[in-house]
Coordinates of C-alpha atoms in Angstrom, one line a residue:
Chain A
E1 CA -35.2 11.1 38.8
V2 CA -32.2 11.1 35.6
Q3 CA -33.4 8.6 33.8
L4 CA -32.8 7.0 29.9
V5 CA -34.9 4.4 28.1
E6 CA -33.6 2.9 25.1
S7 CA -35.7 0.6 22.7
G8 CA -35.3 -0.4 18.3
G9 CA -33.6 -3.5 19.3
G10 CA -34.0 -6.8 18.4
V11 CA -33.1 -9.6 15.5
V12 CA -31.6 -8.8 12.2
R13 CA -29.6 -10.5 9.7
P14 CA -25.9 -9.5 8.0
G15 CA -26.2 -7.2 6.1
G16 CA -29.4 -5.3 7.7
S17 CA -30.3 -2.4 9.5
L18 CA -31.5 -1.3 12.3
R19 CA -32.2 1.9 14.5
L20 CA -31.8 2.2 18.3
S21 CA -33.4 5.4 20.3
C22 CA -32.9 6.5 23.7
V23 CA -35.5 9.2 25.6
A24 CA -34.2 11.1 28.4
S25 CA -35.9 12.1 31.1
G26 CA -35.5 14.3 34.1
F27 CA -33.1 16.9 32.9
T28 CA -32.4 19.4 30.0
F29 CA -31.1 17.2 27.5
G30 CA -30.3 19.6 25.5
D31 CA -27.6 21.1 27.4
F32 CA -25.8 17.2 27.8
G33 CA -23.9 15.4 24.8
M34 CA -24.3 11.6 25.1
S35 CA -22.9 8.8 24.1
W36 CA -23.7 4.7 23.1
V37 CA -22.1 2.3 24.6
R38 CA -22.1 -1.8 23.8
Q39 CA -21.6 -4.8 26.2
T40 CA -20.8 -8.4 24.8
P41 CA -20.2 -11.0 27.3
G42 CA -17.1 -11.7 25.3
K43 CA -15.3 -8.0 24.4
G44 CA -17.1 -6.9 27.7
L45 CA -17.5 -2.6 27.5
E46 CA -16.7 -0.6 24.2
W47 CA -18.0 2.3 23.6
V48 CA -19.3 2.9 20.3
S49 CA -20.1 6.8 19.2
G50 CA -20.8 10.3 20.8
I51 CA -22.6 13.4 20.4
T52 CA -21.7 16.6 21.5
W53 CA -24.9 18.6 22.9
S54 CA -25.0 20.8 20.1
G55 CA -24.9 17.8 17.5
E56 CA -21.9 19.6 15.0
N57 CA -19.4 16.8 16.8
R58 CA -20.5 13.1 16.5
V59 CA -17.5 10.7 16.8
Y60 CA -17.1 7.2 16.0
A61 CA -15.5 3.7 17.3
D62 CA -13.3 2.7 14.4
S63 CA -15.5 -0.6 14.3
V64 CA -18.5 1.2 13.5
K65 CA -17.0 3.9 11.3
G66 CA -18.7 4.5 8.2
R67 CA -21.7 1.5 8.9
F68 CA -23.8 3.6 12.2
T69 CA -24.5 7.0 12.5
I70 CA -25.6 8.7 15.5
S71 CA -28.5 12.1 15.9
R72 CA -30.0 13.2 18.4
E73 CA -33.6 15.2 18.6
D74 CA -33.7 17.4 21.4
A75 CA -37.4 18.2 21.2
K76 CA -38.1 15.0 21.6
S77 CA -35.4 14.6 24.2
S78 CA -34.1 12.0 22.3
L79 CA -30.8 10.0 20.8
Y80 CA -31.1 7.5 18.1
L81 CA -28.5 5.3 16.3
Q82 CA -28.8 4.3 13.2
M83 CA -26.6 1.2 12.4
T84 CA -26.8 0.0 8.6
S85 CA -24.7 -3.1 7.0
L86 CA -24.7 -5.0 10.7
R87 CA -22.4 -7.6 11.0
A88 CA -21.9 -10.7 13.3
E89 CA -19.5 -9.3 15.6
D90 CA -22.4 -6.4 16.3
T91 CA -24.9 -8.5 18.6
A92 CA -24.4 -6.8 22.1
L93 CA -26.2 -5.3 24.5
Y94 CA -26.6 -1.3 23.4
Y95 CA -27.2 1.2 26.6
C96 CA -27.1 4.8 25.5
A97 CA -25.5 7.5 29.1
R98 CA -25.3 10.8 29.1
D99 CA -22.2 12.7 29.0
V100 CA -21.2 15.3 31.1
L101 CA -18.2 18.2 31.2
G102 CA -15.0 18.2 33.7
E103 CA -12.7 20.7 34.3
F104 CA -9.8 20.0 35.9
S105 CA -6.9 22.9 36.4
G106 CA -8.4 24.8 33.4
D107 CA -8.6 21.9 31.3
Y108 CA -11.8 19.9 29.5
Y109 CA -13.2 15.9 29.9
N110 CA -15.9 14.0 29.6
Y111 CA -17.0 11.4 31.9
M112 CA -20.2 9.1 31.8
D113 CA -22.2 9.4 34.5
V114 CA -26.3 8.2 34.0
W115 CA -26.6 5.3 32.0
G116 CA -30.1 3.1 30.1
K117 CA -30.9 -0.4 30.9
G118 CA -30.6 -0.8 27.5
T119 CA -31.5 -3.1 24.2
T120 CA -30.4 -6.6 22.7
V121 CA -29.3 -6.7 19.3
T122 CA -29.1 -10.1 17.8
V123 CA -27.3 -10.2 14.7
S124 CA -27.8 -13.9 12.8
S125 CA -29.3 -15.3 9.9
Chain B
S1 CA -6.0 1.2 19.6
Y2 CA -5.7 1.7 23.5
D3 CA -5.6 -0.7 25.8
L4 CA -6.6 -0.8 29.3
T5 CA -5.6 -4.0 31.8
Q6 CA -6.9 -4.9 34.6
P7 CA -7.0 -8.4 36.8
P8 CA -9.8 -10.5 35.5
S9 CA -10.4 -11.2 39.4
V10 CA -9.9 -10.3 42.7
S11 CA -11.4 -12.4 45.8
V12 CA -11.7 -10.8 49.3
S13 CA -12.7 -11.2 52.8
P14 CA -16.0 -8.9 53.9
G15 CA -14.4 -6.4 56.2
Q16 CA -11.2 -6.5 54.0
T17 CA -10.1 -3.8 51.1
A18 CA -10.2 -4.6 47.8
T19 CA -8.0 -3.3 45.4
I20 CA -8.3 -3.4 41.1
A21 CA -5.4 -1.4 39.6
C22 CA -6.1 -0.7 35.8
S23 CA -3.2 -0.1 33.8
G24 CA -2.3 2.0 30.2
D25 CA 0.4 3.4 28.4
N26 CA 0.5 7.3 30.1
L27 CA -3.1 6.6 32.1
G28 CA -1.3 10.1 34.0
D29 CA -2.0 11.8 30.7
K30 CA -6.1 10.8 30.5
Y31 CA -8.9 11.5 32.9
V32 CA -9.9 7.3 34.5
C33 CA -13.7 7.3 35.4
W34 CA -14.9 3.7 37.4
F35 CA -17.6 1.6 37.0
Q36 CA -19.8 -0.9 38.9
Q37 CA -22.0 -3.6 37.1
K38 CA -23.8 -6.1 38.8
P39 CA -25.6 -8.8 37.0
G40 CA -28.3 -7.9 34.7
Q41 CA -27.9 -4.4 35.7
S42 CA -26.6 -1.4 34.0
P43 CA -23.1 -0.2 35.2
V44 CA -23.0 3.2 37.6
L45 CA -20.2 5.5 38.2
V46 CA -18.2 4.9 41.5
I47 CA -15.3 7.1 40.4
Y48 CA -14.5 9.8 38.0
E49 CA -11.6 12.2 37.2
H50 CA -9.4 9.8 38.9
T51 CA -10.8 10.1 42.5
K52 CA -14.0 11.7 42.6
R53 CA -17.0 10.0 44.1
P54 CA -20.4 11.2 42.9
S55 CA -23.0 11.6 45.6
G56 CA -24.8 8.8 46.3
I57 CA -21.7 6.6 46.1
P58 CA -20.0 5.7 49.7
D59 CA -16.6 6.9 51.3
R60 CA -15.4 3.2 51.0
F61 CA -14.6 3.5 47.7
S62 CA -12.1 5.8 46.6
G63 CA -9.9 6.7 43.4
S64 CA -6.1 6.9 43.1
Y65 CA -3.4 6.7 39.9
S66 CA 0.6 6.6 39.5
G67 CA 2.3 6.7 36.3
D68 CA 0.2 4.7 34.0
T69 CA -2.0 3.4 37.1
A70 CA -4.5 4.0 37.7
T71 CA -6.3 1.9 41.3
L72 CA -10.0 1.1 42.9
T73 CA -9.9 0.9 46.4
I74 CA -12.6 -0.9 48.5
S75 CA -12.3 0.1 52.0
G76 CA -14.4 -1.9 54.6
T77 CA -15.4 -4.2 51.6
Q78 CA -19.0 -5.7 51.6
A79 CA -21.1 -8.7 50.5
M80 CA -23.4 -5.7 48.4
D81 CA -19.8 -4.7 46.7
E82 CA -19.8 -7.7 44.9
A83 CA -19.8 -6.5 41.3
D84 CA -18.3 -6.5 37.6
Y85 CA -16.1 -3.3 38.6
Y86 CA -14.6 -1.4 34.8
C87 CA -11.6 1.6 34.6
Q88 CA -12.8 3.7 31.8
A89 CA -10.2 6.4 30.2
W90 CA -11.1 9.6 27.8
D91 CA -8.8 11.9 26.1
R92 CA -9.6 14.3 23.4
R93 CA -7.7 11.8 20.9
L94 CA -9.8 8.3 22.0
S95 CA -12.5 9.5 23.6
Y96 CA -13.9 6.3 26.0
V97 CA -11.9 3.3 26.1
F98 CA -12.5 0.8 28.5
G99 CA -11.2 -2.3 30.8
T100 CA -10.6 -5.7 30.4
G101 CA -12.9 -5.4 33.5
T102 CA -12.8 -7.1 36.9
K103 CA -14.9 -9.6 38.9
V104 CA -14.7 -8.8 42.0
T105 CA -15.7 -11.8 44.7
V106 CA -16.3 -10.9 48.6
L107 CA -15.7 -14.5 49.9

């Protein structure tokens, strides 16, 4: 069974840092790109960051660029999100998701097919 | 920024058809997925590449698109289909963008 399990969430003061982890099982982690997505009651779902299967390409939403860093450790089937300079608006449930490479008429694209249960980050003084 | 707009809510009677629209500029040039999210649960992929259904998703769920609008249709809606539904678009420049979400209520 494909499974993603996030951890590392907690309560942190504004300006603080936190590192989220996501451990994968049930598939060959190194064959897939991965993403972080967050959800707040007020703003719905927001894609945060993604990393390719090789780790060579990393992309970020404008809202976190320069503050968050995505990384992976294939030997541990693990995905990470290092969050710094945290703000109140970063408060959310953070999910990791598996990216699948699809193909349509010779064009390649990504979609997310499996999500973890999430870990909650609260930024508050 | 790129915005995907969905109606906040849709109500449907059991056995009837629910349709949820998702609109965005040049949406037909992007790849659209739909996710179902029940309270307290993670999102579940129900449609990808505009019209394809992952294994295990009932065939009452279908996707379509025309121009700048993608549509999720639930035929013969059941009580278990009551959930929030989100569209999502992907392209190389934007990466992923989610829609505003639609709450489907089965009356």
